Structures are given as C-alpha cells and as structure tokens.
Coordinates of C-alpha atoms in Angstrom, one line a residue:
Chain H
X1 CA -0.1 0.0 0.0
X2 CA 3.0 2.3 0.3
X3 CA 5.4 3.2 -2.7
X4 CA 8.7 3.9 -1.2
X5 CA 10.0 5.7 -4.2
X6 CA 7.1 8.2 -3.8
X7 CA 8.0 8.7 0.0
X8 CA 11.7 9.5 -1.2
X9 CA 10.2 12.1 -3.8
X10 CA 8.3 13.6 -0.9
X11 CA 11.3 13.7 1.2
X12 CA 13.4 15.1 -1.4
X13 CA 11.0 17.9 -1.7
X14 CA 10.1 18.9 1.8
X15 CA 13.3 17.8 3.9
X16 CA 14.6 21.3 4.1
X17 CA 11.4 22.8 5.5
X18 CA 10.8 19.9 8.0
X19 CA 14.2 20.0 9.4
X20 CA 14.2 23.7 10.0
X21 CA 10.8 23.4 11.7
X22 CA 11.9 20.7 13.7
X23 CA 14.9 22.5 15.0
X24 CA 12.9 25.6 15.5
X25 CA 10.2 23.9 17.5
X26 CA 12.8 22.0 19.6
X27 CA 14.7 25.2 20.2
X28 CA 11.2 26.9 21.2
X29 CA 10.3 24.3 23.7
X30 CA 13.8 24.2 25.2
X31 CA 13.7 28.1 25.8
X32 CA 10.4 28.2 27.4
X33 CA 11.6 25.8 29.9
X34 CA 14.5 27.6 30.5
X35 CA 12.9 31.1 30.6
X36 CA 10.5 30.0 33.1
X37 CA 13.2 28.2 35.2
X38 CA 15.3 31.4 35.0
X39 CA 12.4 33.8 35.9
X40 CA 10.3 33.5 39.0
X41 CA 7.2 35.6 37.3
X42 CA 4.6 33.6 39.3
X43 CA 3.6 36.5 41.9
X44 CA 3.6 39.0 39.3
X45 CA 1.3 37.2 36.9
X46 CA -0.9 36.2 39.5
X47 CA -1.5 39.8 40.8
X48 CA -2.2 40.6 36.9
X49 CA -4.7 38.1 36.5
X50 CA -6.6 38.9 39.5
X51 CA -7.3 42.4 38.2
X52 CA -8.7 41.2 35.0
X53 CA -12.4 41.0 34.2
X54 CA -14.2 37.5 35.5
X55 CA -14.7 36.3 32.0
X56 CA -11.1 36.9 31.0
X57 CA -9.7 35.7 34.4
X58 CA -11.6 32.4 33.7
X59 CA -10.1 32.0 30.4
X60 CA -6.6 32.8 31.2
X61 CA -6.9 30.8 34.4
X62 CA -7.6 27.9 32.5
X63 CA -5.1 28.5 29.8
X64 CA -2.3 30.0 31.7
X65 CA -2.3 29.7 35.3
X66 CA -1.2 26.0 35.1
X67 CA 1.8 27.4 33.1
X68 CA 3.0 28.6 36.3
X69 CA 4.8 25.3 37.3
X70 CA 7.4 23.4 35.2
X71 CA 4.9 20.9 33.9
X72 CA 2.6 23.9 33.0
X73 CA 5.3 25.6 31.1
X74 CA 5.9 22.4 29.1
X75 CA 2.3 22.1 28.3
X76 CA 2.0 26.0 27.3
X77 CA 4.8 25.3 25.0
X78 CA 2.9 22.6 23.2
X79 CA -0.1 24.9 23.0
X80 CA 1.7 28.1 21.7
X81 CA 0.3 29.6 18.4
X82 CA 3.8 29.2 17.0
X83 CA 4.0 25.7 17.3
X84 CA 0.4 25.0 16.3
X85 CA 1.0 27.2 13.1
X86 CA 4.2 25.5 12.3
X87 CA 2.7 22.2 12.3
X88 CA -0.3 23.2 10.5
X89 CA 1.8 24.7 7.8
X90 CA 3.0 21.1 7.1
X91 CA -0.5 19.3 7.7
X92 CA -1.9 21.7 5.3
X93 CA 0.7 22.4 2.6
X94 CA 1.9 18.9 1.9
X95 CA -1.5 17.2 0.9
X96 CA -2.8 20.6 -1.0
X97 CA 0.3 20.7 -3.0
X98 CA 0.7 17.2 -3.6
X99 CA -2.9 16.6 -4.7
X100 CA -4.6 19.7 -6.3
X101 CA -1.3 21.7 -7.0
X102 CA 0.5 18.5 -8.8
X103 CA -2.8 18.2 -10.6
X104 CA -2.9 21.8 -11.6
X105 CA 0.7 21.7 -13.1
X106 CA 0.2 18.5 -14.6
X107 CA 2.7 16.4 -12.5
X108 CA -0.1 14.4 -10.9
X109 CA -0.9 13.2 -14.4
X110 CA 2.5 11.9 -15.1
X111 CA 2.8 10.4 -11.6
X112 CA -0.6 8.7 -12.2
X113 CA 0.6 7.2 -15.6
X114 CA 3.1 5.3 -13.8
X115 CA 2.5 2.1 -12.2
X116 CA 1.1 3.5 -8.8
X117 CA -2.6 2.9 -7.6
X118 CA -4.4 6.0 -6.3
X119 CA -4.7 4.3 -3.0
X120 CA -0.8 3.7 -2.8
X121 CA -0.4 7.4 -3.5
X122 CA -2.9 8.5 -0.7
X123 CA -1.4 6.2 1.8
X124 CA 2.2 7.0 1.0
X125 CA 1.0 10.7 1.2
X126 CA -0.8 10.4 4.5
X127 CA 2.3 8.3 6.0
X128 CA 4.5 11.0 4.8
X129 CA 2.7 14.1 6.3
X130 CA 2.0 12.1 9.5
X131 CA 5.8 11.1 9.6
X132 CA 6.7 14.8 9.2
X133 CA 4.3 16.0 11.9
X134 CA 5.7 13.4 14.2
X135 CA 9.2 14.4 13.5
X136 CA 8.6 18.3 14.2
X137 CA 6.5 17.0 17.5
X138 CA 9.2 14.6 18.5
X139 CA 11.6 17.6 18.1
X140 CA 9.4 19.6 20.4
X141 CA 9.3 16.8 22.8
X142 CA 13.3 16.6 22.7
X143 CA 13.5 20.3 23.2
X144 CA 11.2 19.8 26.3
X145 CA 13.1 17.0 27.7
X146 CA 16.5 18.7 27.4
X147 CA 15.1 21.6 29.0
X148 CA 13.8 19.6 31.9
X149 CA 17.3 17.7 32.1
X150 CA 19.2 21.0 32.1
X151 CA 16.9 22.7 34.7
X152 CA 17.0 19.5 37.0
X153 CA 13.1 19.0 36.8
X154 CA 12.9 15.9 34.9
X155 CA 11.0 13.2 36.3
X156 CA 9.1 9.9 34.7
X157 CA 5.6 11.3 35.5
X158 CA 6.2 14.4 33.4
X159 CA 7.7 12.4 30.8
X160 CA 4.4 10.2 30.3
X161 CA 2.2 13.4 30.4
X162 CA 4.6 14.7 27.8
X163 CA 4.2 11.7 25.5
X164 CA 0.4 12.0 26.1
X165 CA 0.5 15.6 25.0
X166 CA 2.7 15.0 21.8
X167 CA 0.5 11.8 20.9
X168 CA -2.7 14.0 21.1
X169 CA -1.0 16.8 19.1
X170 CA -0.1 14.4 16.5
X171 CA -3.5 13.2 16.2
X172 CA -4.9 16.8 15.7
X173 CA -2.6 17.6 12.9
X174 CA -3.6 14.0 11.5
X175 CA -6.9 15.3 11.4
X176 CA -5.8 18.6 9.9
X177 CA -3.8 16.7 7.1
X178 CA -6.9 14.6 6.6
X179 CA -9.4 17.3 5.8
X180 CA -6.8 19.2 3.9
X181 CA -6.3 16.3 1.6
X182 CA -10.2 15.9 1.4
X183 CA -10.3 19.6 0.4
X184 CA -7.6 19.2 -2.2
X185 CA -9.4 16.5 -4.0
X186 CA -12.4 18.7 -4.9
X187 CA -10.0 21.8 -5.6
X188 CA -8.3 22.5 -9.0
X189 CA -5.6 24.5 -7.4
X190 CA -2.9 24.1 -5.0
X191 CA -2.9 27.6 -3.6
X192 CA -7.0 27.4 -3.5
X193 CA -6.9 24.4 -1.5
X194 CA -4.0 25.4 1.0
X195 CA -6.0 28.6 1.6
X196 CA -9.2 26.8 2.4
X197 CA -7.7 24.3 4.6
X198 CA -5.5 27.0 6.4
X199 CA -8.4 29.1 6.6
X200 CA -10.5 26.5 8.2
X201 CA -7.9 25.4 10.6
X202 CA -7.8 29.1 11.5
X203 CA -11.4 29.3 12.0
X204 CA -11.5 26.4 14.4
X205 CA -8.6 28.2 16.6
X206 CA -10.4 31.4 16.8
X207 CA -13.9 29.9 17.5
X208 CA -12.1 27.8 20.2
X209 CA -11.1 31.0 21.9
X210 CA -14.2 32.7 21.4
X211 CA -16.3 29.9 22.7
X212 CA -14.2 30.1 25.8
X213 CA -15.2 33.8 26.6
X214 CA -18.6 34.1 25.1
X215 CA -21.1 31.6 26.5
X216 CA -23.6 31.6 23.5
X217 CA -20.8 29.8 21.4
X218 CA -20.0 27.5 24.1
X219 CA -21.9 24.6 22.2
X220 CA -19.7 24.8 19.3
X221 CA -16.7 23.7 21.3
X222 CA -17.6 20.0 21.0
X223 CA -17.5 20.5 17.0
X224 CA -14.0 22.1 17.3
X225 CA -10.9 20.0 16.9
X226 CA -9.0 22.2 19.4
X227 CA -11.5 21.1 22.2
X228 CA -9.9 17.9 21.9
X229 CA -6.3 18.9 22.4
X230 CA -6.0 20.8 25.9
X231 CA -2.3 20.1 26.9
X232 CA -2.8 22.0 30.1
X233 CA -5.6 19.7 31.1
X234 CA -3.8 16.8 29.6
X235 CA -0.9 17.6 31.9
X236 CA -2.9 17.7 35.0
X237 CA -5.9 15.5 34.1
X238 CA -5.5 12.3 32.0
X239 CA -9.2 11.4 31.8
X240 CA -9.8 12.9 28.5
X241 CA -6.8 11.6 26.6
X242 CA -8.5 8.4 25.2
X243 CA -11.6 10.5 24.4
X244 CA -9.7 12.8 22.5
X245 CA -7.8 10.2 20.5
X246 CA -11.1 8.1 19.8
X247 CA -12.7 11.5 18.3
X248 CA -9.6 12.7 16.4
X249 CA -9.0 9.2 14.9
X250 CA -12.7 8.7 14.0
X251 CA -12.8 12.0 12.1
X252 CA -9.6 11.5 10.5
X253 CA -10.8 8.2 9.2
X254 CA -13.9 9.6 7.9
X255 CA -12.2 12.3 6.0
X256 CA -9.5 9.7 4.5
X257 CA -12.4 7.5 3.5
X258 CA -14.3 10.4 1.9
X259 CA -11.1 11.6 0.1
X260 CA -10.4 7.9 -1.0
X261 CA -13.8 7.4 -2.5
X262 CA -13.7 10.9 -4.6
X263 CA -10.2 10.3 -5.6
X264 CA -10.8 7.0 -7.0
X265 CA -13.6 8.7 -9.2
X266 CA -11.8 11.9 -9.8
X267 CA -10.6 12.8 -13.3
X268 CA -7.2 13.8 -13.7
X269 CA -6.9 16.7 -15.7
Chain C
X1 CA -11.9 -14.5 -29.7
X2 CA -10.8 -13.4 -33.3
X3 CA -7.1 -13.0 -34.3
X4 CA -7.8 -9.4 -34.8
X5 CA -9.2 -8.9 -31.4
X6 CA -6.3 -11.1 -29.9
X7 CA -3.7 -8.9 -31.4
X8 CA -5.6 -5.8 -30.4
X9 CA -3.5 -3.6 -28.3
X10 CA -5.9 -0.6 -27.6
X11 CA -9.8 -1.1 -28.1
X12 CA -12.4 1.5 -27.5
X13 CA -16.0 0.7 -27.7
X14 CA -18.6 3.6 -27.9
X15 CA -16.5 5.7 -25.3
X16 CA -18.1 9.1 -24.6
X17 CA -16.5 11.6 -22.0
X18 CA -18.8 14.6 -20.8
X19 CA -17.9 17.1 -18.5
X20 CA -21.1 18.6 -17.5
X21 CA -23.0 19.6 -20.4
X22 CA -19.8 19.8 -22.5
X23 CA -18.7 16.6 -24.5
X24 CA -14.9 15.9 -24.4
X25 CA -15.1 13.0 -26.9
X26 CA -18.2 11.3 -28.1
X27 CA -19.0 7.5 -29.3
X28 CA -15.1 6.8 -29.9
X29 CA -14.9 3.3 -31.1
X30 CA -11.7 1.7 -32.8
X31 CA -9.4 -0.9 -32.2
X32 CA -5.6 -0.7 -33.0
X33 CA -3.3 -3.8 -33.6
X34 CA 0.2 -4.2 -32.2
X35 CA 3.4 -3.2 -34.0
X36 CA 1.9 -0.2 -35.7
X37 CA 2.7 3.5 -35.4
X38 CA -0.7 5.1 -34.9
X39 CA -1.2 9.1 -35.5
X40 CA -4.0 10.7 -34.0
X41 CA -4.5 13.8 -35.7
X42 CA -6.6 16.9 -34.7
X43 CA -6.8 20.6 -34.1
X44 CA -6.3 21.9 -30.6
X45 CA -9.4 21.1 -28.5
X46 CA -10.6 18.2 -30.8
X47 CA -10.3 15.7 -28.0
X48 CA -6.9 14.1 -28.6
X49 CA -5.7 14.5 -25.0
X50 CA -8.9 13.5 -23.7
X51 CA -8.8 10.3 -25.6
X52 CA -5.2 9.5 -24.4
X53 CA -6.1 10.2 -20.8
X54 CA -9.0 7.9 -21.1
X55 CA -6.8 5.2 -22.5
X56 CA -4.4 5.8 -19.6
X57 CA -7.2 5.8 -17.1
X58 CA -6.6 9.3 -15.8
X59 CA -10.1 10.3 -17.0
X60 CA -13.0 8.1 -16.6
X61 CA -15.6 7.6 -19.3
X62 CA -18.9 8.7 -18.9
X63 CA -20.0 5.6 -21.0
X64 CA -18.5 2.9 -23.0
X65 CA -15.5 0.4 -22.5
X66 CA -11.9 0.5 -23.0
X67 CA -9.6 -2.5 -23.3
X68 CA -5.8 -2.0 -23.1
X69 CA -3.2 -4.7 -23.6
X70 CA -6.3 -7.2 -23.4
X71 CA -7.1 -5.8 -19.8
X72 CA -10.3 -4.0 -19.3
X73 CA -10.1 -0.6 -17.5
X74 CA -10.0 0.1 -14.8
X75 CA -9.2 -3.4 -13.3
X76 CA -5.7 -3.8 -13.8
X77 CA -4.4 -0.2 -14.3
X78 CA -1.0 -0.7 -12.8
X79 CA -0.2 -3.8 -14.9
X80 CA -1.0 -2.0 -17.9
X81 CA 1.0 1.0 -16.9
X82 CA 3.7 -1.1 -16.1
X83 CA 3.8 -2.1 -19.8
X84 CA 3.1 1.3 -21.2
X85 CA 5.3 4.6 -21.6
X86 CA 3.6 8.1 -21.6
X87 CA 4.8 11.6 -22.5
X88 CA 2.2 14.1 -21.7
X89 CA 1.5 16.9 -23.8
X90 CA 2.7 19.6 -21.5
X91 CA 5.5 17.5 -19.9
X92 CA 6.4 18.7 -16.5
X93 CA 8.7 17.2 -14.2
X94 CA 10.2 17.8 -10.6
X95 CA 12.1 21.1 -10.9
X96 CA 14.3 20.5 -8.0
X97 CA 15.9 17.3 -9.4
X98 CA 18.5 16.7 -11.9
X99 CA 17.5 15.1 -15.3
X100 CA 19.5 11.8 -14.1
X101 CA 17.6 11.8 -10.7
X102 CA 14.4 12.2 -12.4
X103 CA 15.2 9.1 -14.7
X104 CA 16.3 7.3 -11.4
X105 CA 12.9 8.1 -9.8
X106 CA 11.1 6.9 -12.9
X107 CA 12.8 3.7 -12.8
X108 CA 12.2 3.3 -9.1
X109 CA 8.4 3.9 -9.5
X110 CA 8.3 1.3 -12.3
X111 CA 10.3 -1.1 -10.1
X112 CA 13.1 -1.2 -12.7
X113 CA 16.8 -0.7 -12.1
X114 CA 18.1 2.5 -12.7
X115 CA 18.7 3.1 -16.4
X116 CA 22.3 2.1 -16.9
X117 CA 22.1 1.6 -20.6
X118 CA 22.6 5.6 -21.8
X119 CA 22.1 5.0 -25.5
X120 CA 18.8 6.9 -25.5
X121 CA 20.5 9.8 -23.5
X122 CA 23.4 9.9 -26.0
X123 CA 21.0 9.4 -29.1
X124 CA 19.0 12.5 -28.2
X125 CA 22.0 14.3 -26.9
X126 CA 21.0 14.9 -23.4
X127 CA 24.5 13.6 -21.9
X128 CA 25.5 17.3 -21.0
X129 CA 22.2 18.0 -19.3
X130 CA 21.9 15.1 -17.3
X131 CA 23.3 16.7 -14.2
X132 CA 21.7 19.9 -14.6
X133 CA 18.5 20.9 -12.5
X134 CA 15.3 20.2 -14.5
X135 CA 14.3 24.0 -13.9
X136 CA 17.5 25.0 -15.7
X137 CA 16.6 22.8 -18.8
X138 CA 15.5 24.3 -21.9
X139 CA 12.2 23.4 -23.3
X140 CA 13.8 21.2 -26.0
X141 CA 16.0 19.2 -23.5
X142 CA 12.8 18.8 -21.1
X143 CA 10.9 17.3 -24.1
X144 CA 13.9 14.9 -24.9
X145 CA 13.8 14.1 -21.2
X146 CA 10.2 13.2 -21.5
X147 CA 10.8 11.3 -24.5
X148 CA 13.5 9.3 -22.8
X149 CA 11.4 8.4 -19.8
X150 CA 8.7 7.2 -21.8
X151 CA 11.0 4.8 -23.8
X152 CA 13.7 3.6 -21.4
X153 CA 12.1 0.5 -20.1
X154 CA 11.2 -0.6 -23.6
X155 CA 7.2 -0.8 -23.3
X156 CA 4.9 -2.7 -25.4
X157 CA 3.0 0.4 -26.1
X158 CA 4.0 4.0 -26.0
X159 CA 1.4 6.8 -25.8
X160 CA 2.8 10.3 -26.8
X161 CA 0.9 13.5 -26.7
X162 CA 2.3 15.7 -29.4
X163 CA 5.9 14.4 -28.6
X164 CA 7.9 16.7 -31.1
X165 CA 6.7 19.9 -29.8
X166 CA 9.8 22.1 -28.9
X167 CA 12.3 19.9 -30.8
X168 CA 14.5 21.2 -33.3
X169 CA 14.4 19.5 -37.0
X170 CA 17.5 17.5 -36.5
X171 CA 16.2 15.9 -33.2
X172 CA 12.7 15.5 -34.8
X173 CA 14.2 13.4 -37.7
X174 CA 16.3 11.3 -35.1
X175 CA 13.2 10.9 -33.1
X176 CA 11.3 9.8 -36.5
X177 CA 14.2 7.1 -37.0
X178 CA 13.9 6.1 -33.5
X179 CA 10.2 5.3 -33.8
X180 CA 10.8 3.2 -36.8
X181 CA 13.4 1.2 -35.1
X182 CA 11.0 0.8 -32.3
X183 CA 8.1 -0.5 -34.4
X184 CA 10.4 -2.8 -36.0
X185 CA 11.0 -4.4 -32.6
X186 CA 7.1 -5.1 -32.5
X187 CA 6.4 -2.5 -30.3
X188 CA 3.3 0.0 -30.7
X189 CA 3.4 3.7 -30.6
X190 CA 0.3 5.8 -30.4
X191 CA 0.9 9.6 -30.9
X192 CA -1.3 12.6 -31.1
X193 CA -0.1 15.5 -33.5
X194 CA -1.9 18.4 -35.2
X195 CA 0.9 18.3 -38.0
X196 CA -0.4 16.5 -41.0
X197 CA 2.9 16.2 -42.5
X198 CA 4.4 14.5 -39.5
X199 CA 1.5 12.1 -39.1
X200 CA 2.0 11.1 -42.9
X201 CA 5.7 10.7 -42.6
X202 CA 5.9 8.3 -39.6
X203 CA 2.3 6.7 -39.1
X204 CA 0.9 3.4 -40.6
X205 CA -2.6 4.3 -39.5
X206 CA -4.4 7.5 -38.9
X207 CA -7.2 8.5 -36.9
X208 CA -8.6 12.0 -37.4
X209 CA -10.6 13.5 -34.6
X210 CA -12.6 16.5 -34.7
X211 CA -15.0 18.2 -31.9
X212 CA -14.6 14.9 -29.9
X213 CA -15.8 12.7 -32.7
X214 CA -13.7 10.2 -34.7
X215 CA -14.0 11.3 -38.3
X216 CA -11.8 9.0 -40.1
X217 CA -9.7 5.9 -39.3
X218 CA -7.3 4.9 -42.2
X219 CA -4.3 3.4 -43.5
X220 CA -1.9 6.2 -44.3
X221 CA -2.1 5.2 -47.9
X222 CA -5.6 5.9 -48.2
X223 CA -5.2 9.1 -46.2
X224 CA -2.5 10.3 -48.9
X225 CA -5.0 9.3 -51.8
X226 CA -8.0 11.2 -50.1
X227 CA -6.0 14.1 -49.3
X228 CA -6.7 17.4 -50.7
X229 CA -3.7 19.5 -52.1
X230 CA -3.4 23.1 -52.8
X231 CA -1.9 24.0 -55.9
X232 CA -0.8 27.6 -56.7
X233 CA 0.1 28.5 -60.4
X234 CA 1.8 31.7 -61.7
X235 CA 1.1 32.0 -65.5
X236 CA 3.2 34.1 -67.9
X237 CA 0.2 35.7 -68.8
X238 CA -3.5 35.8 -67.5
X239 CA -5.9 33.6 -69.3
X240 CA -9.8 34.2 -69.7
X241 CA -10.7 31.0 -68.2
X242 CA -8.4 28.2 -66.6
X243 CA -10.3 25.0 -65.9
X244 CA -8.2 21.8 -64.5
X245 CA -10.3 18.8 -63.9
X246 CA -10.6 17.6 -60.2
X247 CA -9.5 20.9 -59.1
X248 CA -11.8 23.8 -57.7
X249 CA -10.6 27.4 -58.1
X250 CA -10.2 29.2 -54.6
X251 CA -9.0 32.4 -55.6
X252 CA -7.2 34.5 -58.6
X253 CA -5.4 37.5 -58.4
X254 CA -3.9 38.7 -61.8
X255 CA -1.8 35.8 -63.1
X256 CA -1.7 33.9 -59.8
X257 CA -4.2 31.3 -59.5
X258 CA -4.8 29.0 -56.3
X259 CA -6.8 25.7 -56.7
X260 CA -7.8 22.9 -54.3
X261 CA -7.0 19.5 -55.9
X262 CA -7.9 16.0 -55.2
X263 CA -6.6 13.1 -57.1
X264 CA -3.6 11.7 -58.8
X265 CA -0.7 14.1 -59.0
X266 CA 0.8 12.5 -62.1
X267 CA -2.5 13.3 -64.1
X268 CA -2.2 16.9 -62.8
X269 CA 1.3 17.2 -63.8
X270 CA 0.3 16.2 -67.4
X271 CA -2.4 19.0 -67.6
X272 CA 0.1 21.6 -66.2
X273 CA 2.7 20.8 -68.7
X274 CA 0.4 21.9 -71.3
X275 CA 0.0 25.5 -69.6
X276 CA 2.0 28.5 -70.0
X277 CA 3.3 28.4 -66.4
X278 CA 5.9 30.6 -65.0
X279 CA 5.9 29.0 -61.5
X280 CA 3.8 26.5 -59.6
X281 CA 4.0 25.0 -56.0
X282 CA 1.9 22.9 -53.7
X283 CA 1.5 25.0 -50.4
X284 CA 1.5 22.6 -47.1
X285 CA -2.0 21.8 -46.7
X286 CA -3.7 22.8 -43.4
X287 CA -5.8 20.5 -41.3
X288 CA -8.9 22.2 -42.6
X289 CA -8.2 21.0 -46.0
X290 CA -8.1 17.5 -44.9
X291 CA -11.1 17.9 -42.7
X292 CA -13.2 19.0 -45.6
X293 CA -12.9 15.6 -47.1
X294 CA -13.9 13.7 -44.2
X295 CA -16.4 16.4 -43.1
X296 CA -18.0 16.3 -46.6
X297 CA -17.9 12.4 -46.6
X298 CA -19.6 12.5 -43.3
X299 CA -22.2 14.8 -44.1
X300 CA -23.3 12.6 -47.1
X301 CA -23.4 9.6 -44.8

C-alpha cells in the first residue's frame, strides 16, 4: 500500500522545511522551560490575573495559570500558536500541494501514468505527512526533555504526560492533514486548497477561544478540533486522553475515506 | 476471440466523456493492432488529449468500454501502466531534481533498475544536461527527457501526446528514425499531433478527430490518396478561363491562381505541362483542408 519511491520523492521535496521546523520547535520548547526556570514571574502574573474581568480571568486561569509551574510551562509550549502554526503549515501544505497543486501543474498526471495505484499514492502521502508532523513534534519533545534535564526538573511522570500531549497533538495534525487532503481533491488549484484548509484551521482556532469567553458559542466547542487537544488539562488530568484520541481518529478516518472514494473517481486533468 | 481482437493493443467501444453539459469525446470506437505507429490527428481542443487520458485511465469515461493490452479498464491499471510508456503534451517534471535523478525516480516507480544503458540519452544528445537541475533545462531538453522516460523501460505500448513540440528539426528526424526502429521491434506507438506532414511521414495508420468525434480511421496510403492538395500557379500571362479537372478554383489575383485539388498528382502534372506556367507550388495543406474531405463524406453519410 506504500510506494517507497514516492516517499523518497516527497522527502526530497520537503526535507529542508521539515528539518528547519523541527529544529525551531525543539529550540522553542527548550527556551520556554529555560526562561520559566530562570525568571520567577509567578507572583507578578497572579497579581495581573486577579485584576482582569471575570470572563477573561476564567479563560486565562484555565489556559495560563497551569503554566505557572514547570509542567504547565511544558504544556503551554505545546499549545503556543507558533507551534500550532508550524505544524499546521506541514499538515495543510503537503496534501494541498501534492494533490491539487500537482494536478494543476500536470505532474499528478505524469505520476499516475506510472504503475502506482491511487490508494498507494494516498496512503504514502498520509504516511509522509503524519511522519513529518511526528518528526516536528518529536523535535519539540526532545527540546522539552532537554530543557527539563538541564534545569533538573525531569521526572518519569512528567515524561508520561509529555508523551500523551505529543500523541494528542500528532492526532490533531493527522486530522488537519486529513481534511486538507479531502479539500484538495475537490479543488483544481493547490493555492486555493491550501488557503481553504488553512482558513478552516484558523477558524477552528479562533472559535475555540471565542467559545471560551462567550457562552452563546460554548456549544460549538464540541465540534471544534482544538477542544480535543488541551495540553494543560492533559498535563494535570489524564481522563480526556482516550476520548480525544477516539474522536480525532474517527474524524480523520472519515475524512480519509471520503477522500479515497472521491479520488478514485476523480478525473486527472 | 478473433485473431484481430487477440492482436488488439487498444480497443475503444462507444467511449464518451462528458464534462457536465460539454462533451469531451463522443462515441469513440476503434481498435488498434500491435506493432503499428498510430497517428492521432486533430486540431487543438478536438479531443486528442482527452482520448489519451481515457486510455491511460486518468479520466473515467461517462460511458463505453476501454481494453488496453487485453485488460479492461480500470481493473488492472497498474499492470497496464507497467507495460506502457507515456509522454504528456505539456510534460512537467520535478524541478528540484536533476535529469539523471528524475530518470532514477521513474525507474524506481516502475520497479526497474536505474537506467544503465545511456544509449537513449546519447542518441537525443542529453548527456551534457543529465546532471543539470530540471528547472534549468531548455524546453527542447525537457521534451527530450520526457521522451527518454517514456521509452527507457522498452514498453510494449508508448503513448505520446504531441511529442515533437519544442524539438528542433534534427532531433525530430532522429526521433522519427527511433520510432521506426522501435516499431521494427514489434512495439506499438500511439501519438497525437496536429501536424499532418508529421503524421503522414511516420504513421502506418491514422485517426482523425474533430469536435470530439472520430471522423476517419484510415491506413496512411488511403489518407494520402484522399487528401486535398492546394496548388498555386503563376502563369506567364493571364488567361480568360483556366479549368483544371478535379480542381476547384479558390482565388485568382492577376496571373496567380490558387486551386484545391484531389486526385492523382501525375495526371495533374500532365495537365500543367500544357499550360504557360511561370511557376507553381503545392503549399503545405492545413488540417482544415483534410477535414473538408472527411466532413464532406460524413455529411453525405
């Protein structure tokens, strides 16, 4: 089901970006722990939070107060927009370029005239996108662990929680990759498919925060992918981990299945 | 199964492709035997590329059946593609690779060893460009790379969509020779073109398509026999009337006459020898001329 030569092609196309992103995320996670450990900003931040309006205080307490510990700083690092954007780029750009973009410039036509099944192409592409997301997240995990080791905060329980966060984050990006590939099969232009998928991810992200501060939007949280990834809660309360995995995996599987059905029937222009 | 069917390499039966309300190709039915060079002739937008993409299972027909190398589409597409070579009309390769890397990639995708025999590369004078990035190749060299990747695994059937676009006349001539040699090995070539002279020069059999419909499927000898020629004559002095059998006067300007002619050239030359001619020539016919023959015939039918 997997075409190694196609995986090699993808790696040759994206290795530069992937390695740079991995190093950046690793460095970012390391810096967050190092900075948190160097500055004791907890009393100051607590005073600031206490002066905020109630709704904002509830939001920030939920999102940032746990960060006022080393474990919280680790979780905060994995929920930072920079990390989410970096991995979203990979999860959105690769499927959009490889399906809609390559179709637009005629290379998908050449590729599918070779002995490769559309299913093989799909699975190879998904494996590659998941692999690159995993590589970047692993980079972040290595950065965090290095930071914990350097600052002397490393322990086994923290490592287990970190692993859960990384697996959960990886599944979020598997889902983003899955709906990106589904959108790309309906699009004739790579840039349009990328914009749609990226835009949808941004809408999810914004709605998640809006639904935290505005009660009428609270019901939308259950339909939001970011509801199923809350590293602060994962760090301190493990109950949701399996639920998150279940929801994310099922939704990703539905998107992939819909893509396969459509891609098998799709004309390659 | 008749021997014709057994020997068939491409068989289309009532194949129609619609894009919404637009018809790409309509009711295409033809069978091609192994070991021929088949020229698929038609103007831009006639349905040549659509037909090729249907044969390669890149497009799915709205109705009809396609059998390639004895296998019905889309059942065993990968087996078929393993035994086919293809050059797209607007050939595009991965610009970050070198030409050599691209050929290695194609070989790996075909599960073949990397092309060690560089005779094709040498034959099409691509040696010097083999280690250059594809983004730095000229259009002609990119087209040569496309030709090489279509042929290097010696497929039974090669499908080429306007393969000579961008090639200079010397490389074109070399390519034609190569096709003849390839055919002598018992292989089949299906190529599309809008160049009548090219099709006449290298094909054994010709299909003519226009507006998505196959208007003719002929052996090349029959095509040549049926073809309409243009004849331009410059007389030493104008005549009151000049009538040439089997020819229709298209226009006259002073001493210059232009005719459309269909028939034996030797008979025409006999007639011309009796006229006070200063000069004459047969301008290259365009596709419209040849379509007139088949359109006329179809309308009668």
